[in-house]
PDB file of C-alpha atoms in Angstrom:
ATOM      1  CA  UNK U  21     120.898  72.502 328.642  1.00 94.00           C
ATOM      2  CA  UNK U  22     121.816  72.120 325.038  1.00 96.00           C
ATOM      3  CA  UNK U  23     124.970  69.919 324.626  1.00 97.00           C
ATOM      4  CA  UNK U  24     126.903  68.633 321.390  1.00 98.00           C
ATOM      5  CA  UNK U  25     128.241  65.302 321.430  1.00 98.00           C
ATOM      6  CA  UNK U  26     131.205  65.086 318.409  1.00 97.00           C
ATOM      7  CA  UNK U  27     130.589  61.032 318.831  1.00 90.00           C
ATOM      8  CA  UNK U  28     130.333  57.512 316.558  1.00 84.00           C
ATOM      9  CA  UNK U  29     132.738  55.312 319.428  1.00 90.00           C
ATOM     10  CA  UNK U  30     131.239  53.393 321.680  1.00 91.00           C
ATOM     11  CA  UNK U  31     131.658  55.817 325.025  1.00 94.00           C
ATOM     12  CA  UNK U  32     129.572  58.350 322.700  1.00 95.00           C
ATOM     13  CA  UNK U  33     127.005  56.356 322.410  1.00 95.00           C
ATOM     14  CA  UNK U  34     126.228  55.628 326.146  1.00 95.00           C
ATOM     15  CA  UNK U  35     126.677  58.797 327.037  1.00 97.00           C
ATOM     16  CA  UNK U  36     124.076  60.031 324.390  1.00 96.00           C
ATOM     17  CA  UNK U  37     121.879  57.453 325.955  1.00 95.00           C
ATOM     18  CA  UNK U  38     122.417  58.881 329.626  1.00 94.00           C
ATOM     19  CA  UNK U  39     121.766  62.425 329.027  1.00 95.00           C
ATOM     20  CA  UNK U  40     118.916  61.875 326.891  1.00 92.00           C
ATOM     21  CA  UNK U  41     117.222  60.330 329.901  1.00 92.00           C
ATOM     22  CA  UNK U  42     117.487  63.690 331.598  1.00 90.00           C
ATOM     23  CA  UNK U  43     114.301  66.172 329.939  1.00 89.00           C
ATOM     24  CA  UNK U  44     116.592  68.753 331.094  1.00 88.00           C
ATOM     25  CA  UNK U  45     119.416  68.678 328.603  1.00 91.00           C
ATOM     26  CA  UNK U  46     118.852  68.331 324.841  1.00 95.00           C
ATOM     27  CA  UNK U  47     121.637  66.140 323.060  1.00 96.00           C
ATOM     28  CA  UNK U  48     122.589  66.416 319.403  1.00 96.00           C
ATOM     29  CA  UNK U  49     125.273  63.947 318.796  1.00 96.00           C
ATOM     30  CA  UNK U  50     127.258  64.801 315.741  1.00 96.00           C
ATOM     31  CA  UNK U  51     129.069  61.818 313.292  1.00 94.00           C
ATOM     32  CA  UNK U  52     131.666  62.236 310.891  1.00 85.00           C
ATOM     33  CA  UNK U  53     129.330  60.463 307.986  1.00 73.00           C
ATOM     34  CA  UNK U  54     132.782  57.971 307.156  1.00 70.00           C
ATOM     35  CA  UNK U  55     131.111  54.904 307.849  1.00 69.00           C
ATOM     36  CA  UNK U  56     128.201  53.417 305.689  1.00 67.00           C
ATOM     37  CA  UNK U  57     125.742  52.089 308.444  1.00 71.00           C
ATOM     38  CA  UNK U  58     126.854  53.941 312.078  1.00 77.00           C
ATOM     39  CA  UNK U  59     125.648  52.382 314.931  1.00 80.00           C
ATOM     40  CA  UNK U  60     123.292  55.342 315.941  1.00 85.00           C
ATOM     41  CA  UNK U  61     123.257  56.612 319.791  1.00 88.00           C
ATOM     42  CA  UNK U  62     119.805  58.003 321.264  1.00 86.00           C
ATOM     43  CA  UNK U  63     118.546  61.647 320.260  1.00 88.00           C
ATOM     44  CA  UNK U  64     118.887  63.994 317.891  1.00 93.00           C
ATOM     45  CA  UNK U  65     121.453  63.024 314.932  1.00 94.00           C
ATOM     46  CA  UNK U  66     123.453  64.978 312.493  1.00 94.00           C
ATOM     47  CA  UNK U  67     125.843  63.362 310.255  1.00 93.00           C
ATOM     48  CA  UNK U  68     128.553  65.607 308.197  1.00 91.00           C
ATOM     49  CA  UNK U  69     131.387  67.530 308.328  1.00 91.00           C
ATOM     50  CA  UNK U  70     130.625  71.505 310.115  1.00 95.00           C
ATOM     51  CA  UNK U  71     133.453  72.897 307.662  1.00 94.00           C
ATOM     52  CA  UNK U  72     136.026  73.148 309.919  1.00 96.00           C
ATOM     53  CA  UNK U  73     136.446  74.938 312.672  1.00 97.00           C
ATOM     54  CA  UNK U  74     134.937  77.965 311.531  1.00 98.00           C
ATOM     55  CA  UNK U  75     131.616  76.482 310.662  1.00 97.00           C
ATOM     56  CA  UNK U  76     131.749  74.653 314.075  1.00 98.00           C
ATOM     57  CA  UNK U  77     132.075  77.604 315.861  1.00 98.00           C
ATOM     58  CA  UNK U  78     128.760  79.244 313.846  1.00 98.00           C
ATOM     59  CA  UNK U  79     126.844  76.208 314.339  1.00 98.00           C
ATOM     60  CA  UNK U  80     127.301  76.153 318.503  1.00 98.00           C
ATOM     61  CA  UNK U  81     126.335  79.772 318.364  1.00 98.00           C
ATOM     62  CA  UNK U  82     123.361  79.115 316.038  1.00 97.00           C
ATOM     63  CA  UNK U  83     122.018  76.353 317.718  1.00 97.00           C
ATOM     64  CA  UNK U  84     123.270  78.002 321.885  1.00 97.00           C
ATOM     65  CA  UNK U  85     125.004  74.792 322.932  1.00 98.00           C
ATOM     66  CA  UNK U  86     126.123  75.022 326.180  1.00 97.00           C
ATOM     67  CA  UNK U  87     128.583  72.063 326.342  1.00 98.00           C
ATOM     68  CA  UNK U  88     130.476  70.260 324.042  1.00 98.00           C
ATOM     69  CA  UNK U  89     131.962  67.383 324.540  1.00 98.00           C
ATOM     70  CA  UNK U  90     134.739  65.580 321.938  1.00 98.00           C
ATOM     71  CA  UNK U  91     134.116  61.712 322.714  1.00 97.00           C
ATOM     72  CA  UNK U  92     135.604  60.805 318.798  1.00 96.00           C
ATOM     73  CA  UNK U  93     138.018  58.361 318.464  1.00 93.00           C
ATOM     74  CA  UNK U  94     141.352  58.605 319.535  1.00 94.00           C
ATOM     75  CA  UNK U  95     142.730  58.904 316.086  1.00 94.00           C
ATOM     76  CA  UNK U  96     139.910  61.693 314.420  1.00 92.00           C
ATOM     77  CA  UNK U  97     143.089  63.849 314.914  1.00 93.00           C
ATOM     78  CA  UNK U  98     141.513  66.693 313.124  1.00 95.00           C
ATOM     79  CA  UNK U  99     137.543  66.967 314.628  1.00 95.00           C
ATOM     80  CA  UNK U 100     139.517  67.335 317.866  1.00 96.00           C
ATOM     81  CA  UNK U 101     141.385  70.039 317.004  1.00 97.00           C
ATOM     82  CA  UNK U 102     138.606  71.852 315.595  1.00 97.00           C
ATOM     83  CA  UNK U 103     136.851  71.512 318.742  1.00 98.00           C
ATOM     84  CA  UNK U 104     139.190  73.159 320.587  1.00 98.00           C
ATOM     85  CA  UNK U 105     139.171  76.065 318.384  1.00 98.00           C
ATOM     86  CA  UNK U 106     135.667  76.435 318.033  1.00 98.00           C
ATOM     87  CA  UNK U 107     134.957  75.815 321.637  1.00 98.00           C
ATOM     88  CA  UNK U 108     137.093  78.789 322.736  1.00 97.00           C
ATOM     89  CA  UNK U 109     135.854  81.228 319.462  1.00 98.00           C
ATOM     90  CA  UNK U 110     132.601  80.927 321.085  1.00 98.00           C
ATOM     91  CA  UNK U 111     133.240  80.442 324.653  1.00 97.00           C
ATOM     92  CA  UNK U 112     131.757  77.486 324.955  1.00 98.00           C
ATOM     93  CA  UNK U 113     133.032  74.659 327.627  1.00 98.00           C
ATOM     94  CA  UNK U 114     135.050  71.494 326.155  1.00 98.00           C
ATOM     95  CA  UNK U 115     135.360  68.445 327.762  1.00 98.00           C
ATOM     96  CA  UNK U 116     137.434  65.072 325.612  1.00 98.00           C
ATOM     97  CA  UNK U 117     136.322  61.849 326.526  1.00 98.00           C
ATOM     98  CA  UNK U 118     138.512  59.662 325.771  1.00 96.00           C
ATOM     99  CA  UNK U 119     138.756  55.802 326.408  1.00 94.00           C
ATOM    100  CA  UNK U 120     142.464  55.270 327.937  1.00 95.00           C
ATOM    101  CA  UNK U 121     145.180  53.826 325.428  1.00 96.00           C
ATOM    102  CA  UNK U 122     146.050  49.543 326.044  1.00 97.00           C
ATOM    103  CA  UNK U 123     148.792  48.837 328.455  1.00 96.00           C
ATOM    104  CA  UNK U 124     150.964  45.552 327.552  1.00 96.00           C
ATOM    105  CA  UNK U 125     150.847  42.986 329.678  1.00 93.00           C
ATOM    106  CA  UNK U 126     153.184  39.892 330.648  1.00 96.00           C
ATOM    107  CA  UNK U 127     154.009  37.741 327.117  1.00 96.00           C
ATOM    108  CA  UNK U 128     153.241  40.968 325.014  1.00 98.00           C
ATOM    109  CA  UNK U 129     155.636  41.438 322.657  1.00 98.00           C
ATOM    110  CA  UNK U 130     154.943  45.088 321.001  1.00 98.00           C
ATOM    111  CA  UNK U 131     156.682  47.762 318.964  1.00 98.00           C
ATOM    112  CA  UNK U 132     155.680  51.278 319.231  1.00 98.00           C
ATOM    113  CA  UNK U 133     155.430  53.524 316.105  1.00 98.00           C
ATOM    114  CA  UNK U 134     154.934  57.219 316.443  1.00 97.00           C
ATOM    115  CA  UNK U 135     152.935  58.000 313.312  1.00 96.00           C
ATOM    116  CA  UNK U 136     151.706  55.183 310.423  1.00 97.00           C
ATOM    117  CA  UNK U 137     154.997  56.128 308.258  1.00 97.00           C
ATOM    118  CA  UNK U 138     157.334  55.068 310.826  1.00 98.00           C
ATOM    119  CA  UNK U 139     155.310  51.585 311.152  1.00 98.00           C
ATOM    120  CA  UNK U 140     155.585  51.136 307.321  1.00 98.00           C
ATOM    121  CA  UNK U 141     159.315  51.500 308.232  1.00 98.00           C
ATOM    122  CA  UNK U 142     159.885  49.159 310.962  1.00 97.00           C
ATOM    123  CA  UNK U 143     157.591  46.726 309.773  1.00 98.00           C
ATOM    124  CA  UNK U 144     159.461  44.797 307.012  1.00 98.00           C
ATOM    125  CA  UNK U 145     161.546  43.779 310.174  1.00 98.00           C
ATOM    126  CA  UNK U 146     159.025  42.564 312.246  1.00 98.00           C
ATOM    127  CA  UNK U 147     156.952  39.567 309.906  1.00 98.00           C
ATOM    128  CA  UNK U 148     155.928  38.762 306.291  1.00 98.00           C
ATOM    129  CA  UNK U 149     152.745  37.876 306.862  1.00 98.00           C
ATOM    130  CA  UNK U 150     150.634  40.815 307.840  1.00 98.00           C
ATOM    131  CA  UNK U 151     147.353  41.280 309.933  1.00 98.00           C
ATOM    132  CA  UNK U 152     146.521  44.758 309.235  1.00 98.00           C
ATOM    133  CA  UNK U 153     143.743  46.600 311.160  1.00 96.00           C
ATOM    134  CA  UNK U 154     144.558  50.852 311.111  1.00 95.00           C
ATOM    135  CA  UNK U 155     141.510  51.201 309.596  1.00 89.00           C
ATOM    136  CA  UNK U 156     140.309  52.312 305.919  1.00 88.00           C
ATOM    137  CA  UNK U 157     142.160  55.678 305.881  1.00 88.00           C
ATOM    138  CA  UNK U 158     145.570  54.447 307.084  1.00 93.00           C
ATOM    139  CA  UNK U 159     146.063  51.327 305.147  1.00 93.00           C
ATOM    140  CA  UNK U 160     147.079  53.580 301.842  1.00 95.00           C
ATOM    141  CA  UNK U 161     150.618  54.257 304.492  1.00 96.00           C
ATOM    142  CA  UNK U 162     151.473  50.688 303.556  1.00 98.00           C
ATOM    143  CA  UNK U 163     151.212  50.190 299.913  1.00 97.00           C
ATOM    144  CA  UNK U 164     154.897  50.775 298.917  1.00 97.00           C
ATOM    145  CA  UNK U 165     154.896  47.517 301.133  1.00 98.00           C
ATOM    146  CA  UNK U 166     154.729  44.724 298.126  1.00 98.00           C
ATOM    147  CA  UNK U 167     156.936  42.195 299.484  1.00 97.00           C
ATOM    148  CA  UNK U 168     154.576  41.714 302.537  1.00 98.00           C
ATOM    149  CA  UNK U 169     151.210  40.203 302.118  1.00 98.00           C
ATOM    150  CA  UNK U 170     148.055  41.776 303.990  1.00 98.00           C
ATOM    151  CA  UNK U 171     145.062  40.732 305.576  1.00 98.00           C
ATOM    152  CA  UNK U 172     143.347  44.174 306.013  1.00 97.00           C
ATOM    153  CA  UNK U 173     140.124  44.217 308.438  1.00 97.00           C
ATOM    154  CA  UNK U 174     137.906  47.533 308.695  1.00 94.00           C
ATOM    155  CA  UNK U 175     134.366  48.154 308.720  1.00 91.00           C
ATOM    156  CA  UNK U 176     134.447  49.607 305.112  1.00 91.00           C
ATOM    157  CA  UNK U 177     136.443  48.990 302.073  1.00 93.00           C
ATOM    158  CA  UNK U 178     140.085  50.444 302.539  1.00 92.00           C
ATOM    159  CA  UNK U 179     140.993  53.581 299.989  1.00 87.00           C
ATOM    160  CA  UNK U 180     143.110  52.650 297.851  1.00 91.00           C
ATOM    161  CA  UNK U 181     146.203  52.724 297.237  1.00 96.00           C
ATOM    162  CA  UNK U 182     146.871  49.314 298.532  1.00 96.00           C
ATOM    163  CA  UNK U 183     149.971  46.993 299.084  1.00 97.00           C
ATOM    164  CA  UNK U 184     150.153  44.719 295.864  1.00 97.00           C
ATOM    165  CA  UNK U 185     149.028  41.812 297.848  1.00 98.00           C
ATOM    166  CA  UNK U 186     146.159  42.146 300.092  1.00 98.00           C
ATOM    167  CA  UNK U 187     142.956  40.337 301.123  1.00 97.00           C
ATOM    168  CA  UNK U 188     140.471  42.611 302.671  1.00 97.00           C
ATOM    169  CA  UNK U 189     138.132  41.808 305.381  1.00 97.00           C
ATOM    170  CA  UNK U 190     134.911  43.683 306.190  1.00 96.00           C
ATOM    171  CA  UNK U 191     133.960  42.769 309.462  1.00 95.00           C
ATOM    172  CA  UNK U 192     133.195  44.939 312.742  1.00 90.00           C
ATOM    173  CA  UNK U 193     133.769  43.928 316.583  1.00 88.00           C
ATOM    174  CA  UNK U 194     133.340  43.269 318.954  1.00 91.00           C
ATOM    175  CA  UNK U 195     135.637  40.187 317.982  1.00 95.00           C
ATOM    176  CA  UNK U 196     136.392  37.320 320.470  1.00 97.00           C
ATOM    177  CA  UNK U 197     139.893  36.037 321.586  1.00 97.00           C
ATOM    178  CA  UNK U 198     138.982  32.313 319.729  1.00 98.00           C
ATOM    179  CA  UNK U 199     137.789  34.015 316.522  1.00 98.00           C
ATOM    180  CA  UNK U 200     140.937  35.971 316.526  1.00 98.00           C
ATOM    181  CA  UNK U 201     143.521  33.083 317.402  1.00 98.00           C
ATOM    182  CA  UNK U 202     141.535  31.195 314.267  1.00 98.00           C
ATOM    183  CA  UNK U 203     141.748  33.787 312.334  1.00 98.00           C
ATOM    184  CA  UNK U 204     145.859  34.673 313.081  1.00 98.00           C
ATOM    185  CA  UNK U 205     146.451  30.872 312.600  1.00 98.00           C
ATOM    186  CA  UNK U 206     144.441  30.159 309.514  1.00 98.00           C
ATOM    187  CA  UNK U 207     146.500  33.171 307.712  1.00 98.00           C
ATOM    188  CA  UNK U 208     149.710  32.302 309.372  1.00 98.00           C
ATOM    189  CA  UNK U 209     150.179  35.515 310.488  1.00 98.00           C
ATOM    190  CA  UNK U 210     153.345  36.663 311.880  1.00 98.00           C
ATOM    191  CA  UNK U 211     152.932  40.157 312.757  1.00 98.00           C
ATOM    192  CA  UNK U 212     149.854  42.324 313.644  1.00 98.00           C
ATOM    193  CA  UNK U 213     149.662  46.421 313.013  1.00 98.00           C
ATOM    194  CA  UNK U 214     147.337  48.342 314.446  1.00 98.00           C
ATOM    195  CA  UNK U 215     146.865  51.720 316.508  1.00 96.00           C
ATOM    196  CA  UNK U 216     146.428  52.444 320.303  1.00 97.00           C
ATOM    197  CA  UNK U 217     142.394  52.483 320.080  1.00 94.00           C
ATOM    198  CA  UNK U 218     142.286  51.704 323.355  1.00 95.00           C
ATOM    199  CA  UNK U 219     138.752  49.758 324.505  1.00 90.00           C
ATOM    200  CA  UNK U 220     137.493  45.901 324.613  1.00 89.00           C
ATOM    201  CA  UNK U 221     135.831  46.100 320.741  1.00 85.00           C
ATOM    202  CA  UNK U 222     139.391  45.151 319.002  1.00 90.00           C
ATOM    203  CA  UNK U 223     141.252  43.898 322.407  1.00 95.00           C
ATOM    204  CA  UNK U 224     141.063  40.463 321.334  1.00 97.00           C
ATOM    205  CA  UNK U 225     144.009  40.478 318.434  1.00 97.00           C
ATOM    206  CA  UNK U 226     146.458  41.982 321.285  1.00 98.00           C
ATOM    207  CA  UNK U 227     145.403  38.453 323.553  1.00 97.00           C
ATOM    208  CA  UNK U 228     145.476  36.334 320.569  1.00 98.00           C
ATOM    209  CA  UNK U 229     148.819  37.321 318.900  1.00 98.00           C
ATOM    210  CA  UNK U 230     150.160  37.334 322.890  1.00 98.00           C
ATOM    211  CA  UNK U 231     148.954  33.814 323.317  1.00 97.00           C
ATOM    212  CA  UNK U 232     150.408  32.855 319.783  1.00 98.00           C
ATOM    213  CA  UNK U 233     153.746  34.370 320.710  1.00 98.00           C
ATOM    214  CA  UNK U 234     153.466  37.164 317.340  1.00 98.00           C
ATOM    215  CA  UNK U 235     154.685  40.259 317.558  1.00 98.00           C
ATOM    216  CA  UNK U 236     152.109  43.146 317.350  1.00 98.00           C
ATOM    217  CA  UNK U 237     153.089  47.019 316.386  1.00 98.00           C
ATOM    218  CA  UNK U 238     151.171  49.640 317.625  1.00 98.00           C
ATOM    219  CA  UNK U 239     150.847  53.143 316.480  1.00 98.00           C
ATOM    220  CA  UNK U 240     151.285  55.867 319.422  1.00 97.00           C
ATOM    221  CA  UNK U 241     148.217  57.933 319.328  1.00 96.00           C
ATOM    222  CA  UNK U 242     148.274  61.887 318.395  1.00 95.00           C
ATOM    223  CA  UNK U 243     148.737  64.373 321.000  1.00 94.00           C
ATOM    224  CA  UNK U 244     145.321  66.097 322.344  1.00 94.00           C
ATOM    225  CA  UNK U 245     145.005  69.708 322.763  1.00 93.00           C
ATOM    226  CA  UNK U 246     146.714  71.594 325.149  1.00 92.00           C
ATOM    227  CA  UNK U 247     144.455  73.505 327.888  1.00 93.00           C
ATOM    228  CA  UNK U 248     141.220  71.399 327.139  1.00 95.00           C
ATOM    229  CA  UNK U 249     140.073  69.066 330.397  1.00 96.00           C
ATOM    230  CA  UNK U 250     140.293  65.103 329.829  1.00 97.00           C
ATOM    231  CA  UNK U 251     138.321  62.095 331.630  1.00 97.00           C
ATOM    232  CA  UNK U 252     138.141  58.571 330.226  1.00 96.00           C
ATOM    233  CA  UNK U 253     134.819  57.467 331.724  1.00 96.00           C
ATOM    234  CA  UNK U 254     131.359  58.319 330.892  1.00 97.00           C
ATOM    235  CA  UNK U 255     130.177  58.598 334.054  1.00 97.00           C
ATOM    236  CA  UNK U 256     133.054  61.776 334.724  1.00 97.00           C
ATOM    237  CA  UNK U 257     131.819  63.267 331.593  1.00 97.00           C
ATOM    238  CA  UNK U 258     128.447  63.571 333.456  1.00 96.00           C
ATOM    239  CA  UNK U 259     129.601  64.489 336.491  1.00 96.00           C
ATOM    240  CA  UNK U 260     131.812  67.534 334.473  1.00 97.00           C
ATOM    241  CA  UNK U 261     128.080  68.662 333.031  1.00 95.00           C
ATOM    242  CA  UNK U 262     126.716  68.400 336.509  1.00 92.00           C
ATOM    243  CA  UNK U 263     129.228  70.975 337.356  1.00 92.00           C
ATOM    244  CA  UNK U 264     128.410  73.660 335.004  1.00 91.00           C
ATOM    245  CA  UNK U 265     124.437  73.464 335.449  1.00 80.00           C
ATOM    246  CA  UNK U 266     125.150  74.092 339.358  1.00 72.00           C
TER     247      UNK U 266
END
């Protein structure tokens, strides 16, 4: 069984490593090529855009995948609509997995955004003092923002353009709930943006900035596909392949 796995999170990777366990199924997992040094999940590798949905669809039909299965992040708005195009150009069974979005708790005290525009908006209202973790791609949503200052974490340098006055971090999880109170305190942060990622990775800001009392706003994340079957645990993803080798 030849299956695609459109990957580079976490549940990607250990799903990778269970099917390639099985001689039976040959994995290719496919990553987007954004970061510099991926953490790299077990079997065959390809790294690059397909050229939309188009040259998806050729390359399932070249290489007579059998299963595809979109476990990108919950942002990579675009590789998962591609998917579903592709998928059903070349008949080819879809499966998302997708981690489930974080769930505030008792002392949280969040804002919801619908799209990173909207959080530029509100923000101003929320704190001066900014801990800023979208990512490299979103931070540019901010940079009309020069009355805040930023402390911007990603894996990567952020694309510019930039709010006037920003300190980047480099840095990659998973973080701890000390490092994270240190690091809110030591910046005096008073407000934290990020999006629903979902996962334990970056889970630590939410419990720091709830234990500090600081306000966090969080970016709803895009709609998926309609008609295309969802599970949020590896294991179910297996179980779904199980299925169509019966």
């Amino acid at each position: 069984m030849r299956v695609l796995i459109l990957g580079g999170t976490a549940e990607a990777r250990r799903l990778a490593a269970e099917l390639s366990a099985d001689p039976a199924q040959q994995v290719t997992s496919s990553l987007a090529g954004r970061v510099a040094a991926p953490r790299l999940p077990t079997g065959r590798i390809r790294i690059g855009g397909f050229g939309g949905p188009a040259g998806l669809a050729d390359w399932l039909r070249a290489e007579r995948t059998d299963a595809l299965i979109d476990a990108t992040h919950p942002f990579a708005r675009t590789i998962t609509a591609n998917a579903a195009e592709a998928a059903a150009a070349v008949h080819v069974p879809l499966l998302v997995l997708r981690r489930p979005g974080w769930v505030a708790g008792p002392g949280d005290r969040w804002h919801w955004a619908g799209s990173f525009a909207e959080a530029a908006e509100v923000l101003p209202t929320l704190g001066r003092r900014v801990f800023l973790t979208t990512g490299r791609l979103e931070a540019a949503s901010f940079a009309d923002l020069a009355d805040l200052w930023f402390l911007a974490r990603s894996v990567d340098a952020p694309e510019p353009p930039l709010p006037p006055h920003t300190r980047v971090l480099l840095d990659r999880g998973p973080f701890t709930v000390e490092g994270e109170r240190a690091l809110l305190r030591d910046h005096r942060i008073d407000v934290v943006v990020t999006k629903d990622s979902g996962g334990t990775a970056t889970a630590a800001k939410l419990t720091a900035a709830r234990e500090l009392g600081i306000p966090v706003l969080l970016v709803r994340r895009p709609p998926l596909p309609g008609g295309v079957p969802v599970v949020a645990e590896v294991a179910d993803a297996v179980a779904w392949l199980g299925g169509l080798r019966r």
